[in-house]
Amino acid sequence: MSSPILRLVAQRVLLGLVLLLAVSVLIFAGTQILPGDVAQAILGQSATPEALANLREQLGLNDPAWLRYVHWLWGILHGDFGTAQSSGLDIATSISTRLKNTLFLAACAAIVAVPLAIILGLIAVRYRNGFVDKLISGLALASTSFPEFFIGYVLIFVFAVHWQIFPSISTVDDSTPFLERLQAVVLPATALTLVVLAHMMRMTRAAILNVMQSAYIETAELKGLKPFDIIRKHAFPNAIAPVVNVVMLNLAYLIVGVVVVEVIFVYPGMGQYLVDHVAKRDVPVVQAVGLIFAAVYITLNIVADIAAIVANPRLRHPK
Amino acid sequence: MVDTKANSGKLLDIRNLRIEAMVYPPGEAPKTITLVHDVSLTLEKGKVLGLIGESGAGKSTIGLSSMAYGRGGVRITGGEVILNGRDILKAGPKGVRALRGREVCYVAQSAAAAFNPAHKLIDQVVEAAMLHGTATRAEAEKRAVALFKKLSLPNPETIGERYPHQVSGGQLQRVMTAMALCSEPDLIVFDEPTTALDVTTQIDVLAAIKDAIRDTHVAALYITHDLAVVAQVSDEIMVLRHGRLVEWGGTRQIIKEPRQEYTNALVSVHEIEHKEQQPGTTPFLSVKNVTAAYGGGHVKVLKNVSVDIYPAQTLAVVGESGSGKSTLARAITGLLPPAEGTVTFDGRPLANRLADRPKEDLRQLQMIYQMADVAMNPRQTVGTIIGRPLEFYFGMRGRERDKRVAELLDEIEMGKGFVDRYPAELSGGQKQRVCIARSLAAKPKLIICDEVTSALDPLVAHGILKLLLDLQQHEKVAYLFITHDLATVKSIADSIAVMYRGEVVRYGSKSKVLTPPFDAYTDLLLSSVPEMEIGWLEKAIKGRRMESAGN
C-alpha cells in the first residue's frame, strides 16, 4: 500500500465530510422554510400571545437562522439531537434503539441478499442467454416489480396465517433475546431481500458480461479452464467496482428505504419513527433522522468508492 | 509428449477443414459465410509452420482450430483436426478442455490485453500447468523462472510478482511465450506475436521466441502477415488467401522461388521506386526549437525539435512508440500548444493554440489517422463525410458540392457508387481512401499522415502509398508522414527526421539520412527491419550496437 491509494482514500473521506455538511445545511434550511410556527405547534391554537413569545424566547426562535443552525450542529456533534416536540423525549435515546433495530433488519436482509444476488449473477453469466439465465432474470425481475407491501402481505398470508411458522407482527424491544429477534425479522428480511435482489443480480450479470468480452477471457478459455472457473477467477475480480457500487446503493436502501416494510410488520425501526413524526410535524426529529439517513448514504458510497480504488491493481501497485 | 504412437512423427494433421461464421451485414438479413475452404495441413513434431496472408485469409481461424476453438460466432463445420492421433473435433467439451493449455498453447497478438489485469504474472503463467496437473506450484514456478531467463527477461526471479501493467509490451509478449511453454505443450500457436511491437523490440522478441522453440523442441504454428518475419522462424510456409490455400512449401522456396503470382506479390510488396526531390529554397512550414509537455509541463515529450517542410514534398518522421512522433503532429496542429518554440507557416507564426487559429489556417493543415474506421462518423454516408469540409471551408451546397465529392471519389479511385455507402460497408483500405479524400477536400497545403498504413495489409498499404504519391503530384500537397515502418519511409519520403525519446537525432534528405555512417539509434532502427532473407535475424542480433528502448 503506497501513497496514491492513501491519498485517494483520504480525498474521498474528506469529500464525504464536506458533502455531509452541505446536506446538513440543506436539511436545516428545508425545515426552516416549511410553513408553521414551532411555538404555535407546541402550545396549540388557544395559546396567549405572551405565552407564545415566552416560548419562542425559551426555544431561541428569535435568534437569526445561522445562529440556530450552528447551535443545532454543535449539539449534534456532541451527540445531542435535541428533544422531540411531540413527546418531549430525548431524540438521541429514542433513535439509538430504533437505529439498532433497523441495522439488525438490514444486516439480516443483506447477509442473505448480497451473496445470493452475486451467485445468481455468476450462474446467469455461466448459462447466458439460456434457460437458466432467463429463469433467474425473470424471477428476480418479477420479485422486484411487485410492490413491497404486496410481497409483505403475501408472506404474512402464507407463513404467518396459513402455515403459522413465523409471526406476522415483528415487534421487538431491548429485552428480546437474539434468537427470538431473528425469528421476528425473518419475514420482513425476506420481503426486503426479494425487493433488492434483482437490481444487484442484474448489475453483477451485466458487469461480468462486459468483462467476458476481454481478450484475457479467451486466454483463460484456451488454458482449458472450466466455464464457471473462468467467470469466478478471471471475470469477477475485474467486475468488482460496478458490483460494489450497486451493492452499496442497495444496502443504503435497506437502511433508509424500508418504511413500508417496517409499517407492515410493525417493526420498531427508523422508518416507522420518521413516518410517525412527519405526521406530527415534529421538526427536530425529522431533521435528526434526515441527517442520519444522509450520513448512511454518504458513508456507504464512500465505502463503494474506496472498494473500487482498492480493487484496481493499477492503483494498488503503481509502476 | 502425451502419446508417441507410431504415427510417423506427425503431431497435427488437419484434413479438409471448413469453417463458417454468421455475419450481420448492415441492412441485410444475417447470413452464413465460409471463412476457410477445405484447407489441409500437417505438422511434424518440433517443426514450425508459418501461416501467412492478409487479414481475412483465415490464418488465425485455422490456428485456433488446432485447439478446437472458434472465436465469436465462428464454427468448425467440416473436416478433421487430428492432434496426437485423435480427432479433437469429436472430443467433446471435457476432452477439448483437457488438451487446451496442455497439448496446445496459444500466444496472442496483444499480450497486454491477453493478460488478466487483476492477477500477478506468475499466477497466470503457472495456471495452466497446475490446472492440468503437469506440475506442482513449486515446480511450475521454477520452470517459469527458468523460462523467463531463457527469454532474457530482466529480473527473472521477481518479474512474476509484477502485475501486467507494470511490465512493458515487449516484455509481456515474452512472458506470454513463457506462459505457453510452462505447461510443456507439444504445439504452440503464435498469433501475430510481434505485430503490435516496435520494430526494435520485435527483433528481440523474435529472437527469444526462436531460441525457445529450438531449445524446447516444441512445434509451432506461426501466424503473421509479415513474410520477412515468418521467414526467420519457420521451416515451412503456407500462404493463404480468402480462406483458401495458395501455396505451401519450404521457407526458402516460398521466398526465393514463389510459384504463385499472389505469393510473388507478397514477396515483392515493399518496393516502390520514389525518386527523392531536392528541397526547394524556402520551406512553407517551419518548426523551430519546439518543446512540448504533458501534465502541466512535467512530462516533456518533445525537446527542442526543429524541422522544415517544403511545398509538395514529404517529410517522414520515424521512431518507435513513445518517441514523440505523434506529439510533433499535435504541436503543429495546435492540439498540444508548444511550451517553447514556434511554428511558422508561409512566413508568419501560427497561433500556438488550436482555438486561436483562424479557419483559413485550419484548412491548410489536415490530418489522416491510423484508425480510419474510428475517424469517421459511422452514421454518415461517404458523401456526407467528404462533403463536410466542402461546406465548412468553402460554403459549397447542393449540386456544386455533389459534383466536387464525385471528383474527389474519382481521385481516390473509388467511383460514384460509394457516395451512399456507410463506413461499415467499406474495407479497411477503402475507409482510409475516404479519409484521404476528406482531407483533400479542404485543399490543404499540408496533410499530416499519422501511421496511415500501419493497420493495413501490405498489399493494401502499398496501394494507399501509391495513391498518396500520385495525389502529391496532382495536388501539390506536402505530407508530414509519421511512421515506424522504414520500408514505407523509403517509398515515400523526400526528407527524414529520426526521433528518439522526444528528440530529433538525425535529420536531412532521404539519401543523406539513409547513408552511413549512422548514429547508434538510426543504426539500430535500420538494422531491426526484418529482411526477407534466411538467417537475417541472427546476423542482425550479432551486429547490434545498442539495446532498444523497449528493454
mmCIF file of N, CA, C and O in Angstrom, chain B residues 337-385:
data_model
loop_
_atom_site.group_PDB
_atom_site.id
_atom_site.type_symbol
_atom_site.label_atom_id
_atom_site.label_comp_id
_atom_site.label_asym_id
_atom_site.label_seq_id
_atom_site.Cartn_x
_atom_site.Cartn_y
_atom_site.Cartn_z
ATOM 1 N N PRO B 337 -0.491 22.785 -27.440
ATOM 2 C CA PRO B 337 0.285 24.009 -27.665
ATOM 3 C C PRO B 337 1.722 23.840 -27.169
ATOM 4 O O PRO B 337 1.926 23.362 -26.058
ATOM 5 N N PRO B 338 2.719 24.195 -28.003
ATOM 6 C CA PRO B 338 4.108 24.057 -27.572
ATOM 7 C C PRO B 338 4.396 24.955 -26.369
ATOM 8 O O PRO B 338 3.842 26.056 -26.273
ATOM 9 N N ALA B 339 5.237 24.473 -25.470
ATOM 10 C CA ALA B 339 5.617 25.284 -24.314
ATOM 11 C C ALA B 339 6.652 26.320 -24.730
ATOM 12 O O ALA B 339 6.665 27.447 -24.241
ATOM 13 N N GLU B 340 7.542 25.907 -25.630
ATOM 14 C CA GLU B 340 8.546 26.840 -26.156
ATOM 15 C C GLU B 340 8.651 26.616 -27.655
ATOM 16 O O GLU B 340 8.287 25.576 -28.157
ATOM 17 N N GLY B 341 9.216 27.616 -28.359
ATOM 18 C CA GLY B 341 9.451 27.479 -29.789
ATOM 19 C C GLY B 341 8.260 27.943 -30.606
ATOM 20 O O GLY B 341 7.181 28.224 -30.073
ATOM 21 N N THR B 342 8.429 27.993 -31.941
ATOM 22 C CA THR B 342 7.370 28.498 -32.800
ATOM 23 C C THR B 342 7.165 27.590 -33.998
ATOM 24 O O THR B 342 8.065 26.849 -34.403
ATOM 25 N N VAL B 343 5.951 27.658 -34.546
ATOM 26 C CA VAL B 343 5.648 27.006 -35.815
ATOM 27 C C VAL B 343 5.318 28.129 -36.804
ATOM 28 O O VAL B 343 4.400 28.909 -36.573
ATOM 29 N N THR B 344 6.127 28.246 -37.877
ATOM 30 C CA THR B 344 5.887 29.302 -38.866
ATOM 31 C C THR B 344 5.253 28.691 -40.099
ATOM 32 O O THR B 344 5.656 27.618 -40.554
ATOM 33 N N PHE B 345 4.245 29.400 -40.640
ATOM 34 C CA PHE B 345 3.551 28.927 -41.824
ATOM 35 C C PHE B 345 3.506 30.072 -42.825
ATOM 36 O O PHE B 345 3.031 31.164 -42.504
ATOM 37 N N ASP B 346 4.025 29.842 -44.035
ATOM 38 C CA ASP B 346 4.066 30.900 -45.055
ATOM 39 C C ASP B 346 4.697 32.184 -44.538
ATOM 40 O O ASP B 346 4.208 33.287 -44.787
ATOM 41 N N GLY B 347 5.729 32.046 -43.755
ATOM 42 C CA GLY B 347 6.456 33.219 -43.291
ATOM 43 C C GLY B 347 5.889 33.921 -42.075
ATOM 44 O O GLY B 347 6.479 34.873 -41.574
ATOM 45 N N ARG B 348 4.718 33.468 -41.564
ATOM 46 C CA ARG B 348 4.179 34.100 -40.353
ATOM 47 C C ARG B 348 3.972 33.031 -39.282
ATOM 48 O O ARG B 348 3.705 31.870 -39.605
ATOM 49 N N PRO B 349 4.097 33.433 -38.024
ATOM 50 C CA PRO B 349 3.943 32.428 -36.966
ATOM 51 C C PRO B 349 2.482 31.993 -36.818
ATOM 52 O O PRO B 349 1.577 32.827 -36.944
ATOM 53 N N LEU B 350 2.272 30.685 -36.571
ATOM 54 C CA LEU B 350 0.927 30.175 -36.313
ATOM 55 C C LEU B 350 0.615 30.332 -34.831
ATOM 56 O O LEU B 350 1.502 30.214 -33.998
ATOM 57 N N ALA B 351 -0.645 30.612 -34.526
ATOM 58 C CA ALA B 351 -1.035 30.680 -33.121
ATOM 59 C C ALA B 351 -0.754 29.330 -32.470
ATOM 60 O O ALA B 351 -0.914 28.279 -33.098
ATOM 61 N N ASN B 352 -0.322 29.374 -31.219
ATOM 62 C CA ASN B 352 0.022 28.135 -30.531
ATOM 63 C C ASN B 352 -1.187 27.229 -30.335
ATOM 64 O O ASN B 352 -1.125 26.032 -30.541
ATOM 65 N N ARG B 353 -2.287 27.854 -29.902
ATOM 66 C CA ARG B 353 -3.460 27.065 -29.557
ATOM 67 C C ARG B 353 -4.397 26.922 -30.741
ATOM 68 O O ARG B 353 -4.622 27.869 -31.487
ATOM 69 N N LEU B 354 -4.977 25.751 -30.866
ATOM 70 C CA LEU B 354 -5.911 25.471 -31.946
ATOM 71 C C LEU B 354 -7.053 26.485 -31.945
ATOM 72 O O LEU B 354 -7.462 26.980 -32.993
ATOM 73 N N ALA B 355 -7.555 26.822 -30.757
ATOM 74 C CA ALA B 355 -8.716 27.702 -30.652
ATOM 75 C C ALA B 355 -8.410 29.107 -31.157
ATOM 76 O O ALA B 355 -9.317 29.846 -31.544
ATOM 77 N N ASP B 356 -7.126 29.490 -31.166
ATOM 78 C CA ASP B 356 -6.773 30.843 -31.595
ATOM 79 C C ASP B 356 -6.506 30.939 -33.096
ATOM 80 O O ASP B 356 -6.151 32.002 -33.602
ATOM 81 N N ARG B 357 -6.593 29.834 -33.799
ATOM 82 C CA ARG B 357 -6.245 29.863 -35.226
ATOM 83 C C ARG B 357 -7.464 30.178 -36.074
ATOM 84 O O ARG B 357 -8.544 29.621 -35.847
ATOM 85 N N PRO B 358 -7.305 31.037 -37.086
ATOM 86 C CA PRO B 358 -8.423 31.318 -37.981
ATOM 87 C C PRO B 358 -8.737 30.098 -38.853
ATOM 88 O O PRO B 358 -7.902 29.207 -39.032
ATOM 89 N N LYS B 359 -9.958 30.088 -39.400
ATOM 90 C CA LYS B 359 -10.421 28.958 -40.198
ATOM 91 C C LYS B 359 -9.463 28.650 -41.356
ATOM 92 O O LYS B 359 -9.232 27.491 -41.688
ATOM 93 N N GLU B 360 -8.907 29.695 -41.941
ATOM 94 C CA GLU B 360 -8.028 29.515 -43.084
ATOM 95 C C GLU B 360 -6.795 28.680 -42.701
ATOM 96 O O GLU B 360 -6.365 27.807 -43.457
ATOM 97 N N ASP B 361 -6.252 28.936 -41.518
ATOM 98 C CA ASP B 361 -5.101 28.147 -41.060
ATOM 99 C C ASP B 361 -5.498 26.701 -40.819
ATOM 100 O O ASP B 361 -4.729 25.774 -41.101
ATOM 101 N N LEU B 362 -6.699 26.525 -40.288
ATOM 102 C CA LEU B 362 -7.169 25.154 -40.039
ATOM 103 C C LEU B 362 -7.274 24.397 -41.362
ATOM 104 O O LEU B 362 -6.928 23.232 -41.452
ATOM 105 N N ARG B 363 -7.764 25.109 -42.389
ATOM 106 C CA ARG B 363 -7.953 24.464 -43.684
ATOM 107 C C ARG B 363 -6.627 23.982 -44.257
ATOM 108 O O ARG B 363 -6.555 22.915 -44.872
ATOM 109 N N GLN B 364 -5.582 24.768 -44.056
ATOM 110 C CA GLN B 364 -4.294 24.456 -44.682
ATOM 111 C C GLN B 364 -3.624 23.217 -44.106
ATOM 112 O O GLN B 364 -2.757 22.624 -44.725
ATOM 113 N N LEU B 365 -3.957 22.868 -42.864
ATOM 114 C CA LEU B 365 -3.355 21.685 -42.243
ATOM 115 C C LEU B 365 -4.440 20.644 -42.002
ATOM 116 O O LEU B 365 -5.346 20.872 -41.223
ATOM 117 N N GLN B 366 -4.362 19.511 -42.673
ATOM 118 C CA GLN B 366 -5.345 18.449 -42.468
ATOM 119 C C GLN B 366 -4.647 17.207 -41.936
ATOM 120 O O GLN B 366 -3.432 17.073 -42.032
ATOM 121 N N MET B 367 -5.452 16.319 -41.361
ATOM 122 C CA MET B 367 -4.854 15.102 -40.782
ATOM 123 C C MET B 367 -5.534 13.834 -41.283
ATOM 124 O O MET B 367 -6.728 13.821 -41.559
ATOM 125 N N ILE B 368 -4.763 12.766 -41.386
ATOM 126 C CA ILE B 368 -5.294 11.423 -41.627
ATOM 127 C C ILE B 368 -4.729 10.536 -40.527
ATOM 128 O O ILE B 368 -3.559 10.676 -40.154
ATOM 129 N N TYR B 369 -5.549 9.633 -40.025
ATOM 130 C CA TYR B 369 -5.151 8.850 -38.854
ATOM 131 C C TYR B 369 -4.932 7.383 -39.185
ATOM 132 O O TYR B 369 -5.302 6.899 -40.243
ATOM 133 N N GLN B 370 -4.371 6.686 -38.189
ATOM 134 C CA GLN B 370 -4.113 5.258 -38.347
ATOM 135 C C GLN B 370 -5.414 4.464 -38.438
ATOM 136 O O GLN B 370 -5.579 3.614 -39.296
ATOM 137 N N MET B 371 -6.352 4.776 -37.519
ATOM 138 C CA MET B 371 -7.586 4.001 -37.447
ATOM 139 C C MET B 371 -8.670 4.718 -38.253
ATOM 140 O O MET B 371 -9.406 5.540 -37.729
ATOM 141 N N ALA B 372 -8.762 4.369 -39.533
ATOM 142 C CA ALA B 372 -9.710 5.073 -40.385
ATOM 143 C C ALA B 372 -11.140 4.860 -39.908
ATOM 144 O O ALA B 372 -11.976 5.748 -40.010
ATOM 145 N N ASP B 373 -11.442 3.679 -39.352
ATOM 146 C CA ASP B 373 -12.848 3.415 -39.006
ATOM 147 C C ASP B 373 -13.330 4.218 -37.812
ATOM 148 O O ASP B 373 -14.512 4.505 -37.711
ATOM 149 N N VAL B 374 -12.435 4.589 -36.891
ATOM 150 C CA VAL B 374 -12.913 5.406 -35.776
ATOM 151 C C VAL B 374 -12.779 6.896 -36.073
ATOM 152 O O VAL B 374 -13.225 7.726 -35.307
ATOM 153 N N ALA B 375 -12.142 7.225 -37.214
ATOM 154 C CA ALA B 375 -12.000 8.635 -37.578
ATOM 155 C C ALA B 375 -13.197 9.127 -38.385
ATOM 156 O O ALA B 375 -13.235 10.270 -38.804
ATOM 157 N N MET B 376 -14.173 8.239 -38.624
ATOM 158 C CA MET B 376 -15.359 8.646 -39.378
ATOM 159 C C MET B 376 -16.603 8.379 -38.548
ATOM 160 O O MET B 376 -16.649 7.421 -37.784
ATOM 161 N N ASN B 377 -17.605 9.228 -38.737
ATOM 162 C CA ASN B 377 -18.876 9.014 -38.066
ATOM 163 C C ASN B 377 -19.584 7.832 -38.726
ATOM 164 O O ASN B 377 -19.906 7.884 -39.912
ATOM 165 N N PRO B 378 -19.823 6.745 -37.947
ATOM 166 C CA PRO B 378 -20.390 5.541 -38.572
ATOM 167 C C PRO B 378 -21.805 5.743 -39.111
ATOM 168 O O PRO B 378 -22.291 4.938 -39.882
ATOM 169 N N ARG B 379 -22.466 6.838 -38.690
ATOM 170 C CA ARG B 379 -23.851 7.043 -39.113
ATOM 171 C C ARG B 379 -23.949 8.026 -40.284
ATOM 172 O O ARG B 379 -25.034 8.465 -40.628
ATOM 173 N N GLN B 380 -22.819 8.422 -40.847
ATOM 174 C CA GLN B 380 -22.854 9.300 -42.003
ATOM 175 C C GLN B 380 -22.388 8.543 -43.239
ATOM 176 O O GLN B 380 -21.534 7.666 -43.146
ATOM 177 N N THR B 381 -22.945 8.925 -44.396
ATOM 178 C CA THR B 381 -22.521 8.268 -45.626
ATOM 179 C C THR B 381 -21.205 8.874 -46.093
ATOM 180 O O THR B 381 -20.799 9.949 -45.645
ATOM 181 N N VAL B 382 -20.561 8.161 -47.002
ATOM 182 C CA VAL B 382 -19.307 8.628 -47.560
ATOM 183 C C VAL B 382 -19.478 10.031 -48.156
ATOM 184 O O VAL B 382 -18.637 10.913 -47.969
ATOM 185 N N GLY B 383 -20.604 10.252 -48.833
ATOM 186 C CA GLY B 383 -20.864 11.564 -49.438
ATOM 187 C C GLY B 383 -20.900 12.673 -48.393
ATOM 188 O O GLY B 383 -20.324 13.739 -48.578
ATOM 189 N N THR B 384 -21.577 12.424 -47.269
ATOM 190 C CA THR B 384 -21.654 13.421 -46.204
ATOM 191 C C THR B 384 -20.277 13.671 -45.599
ATOM 192 O O THR B 384 -19.899 14.811 -45.312
ATOM 193 N N ILE B 385 -19.529 12.593 -45.415
ATOM 194 C CA ILE B 385 -18.218 12.707 -44.775
ATOM 195 C C ILE B 385 -17.277 13.551 -45.631
ATOM 196 O O ILE B 385 -16.612 14.461 -45.137
#
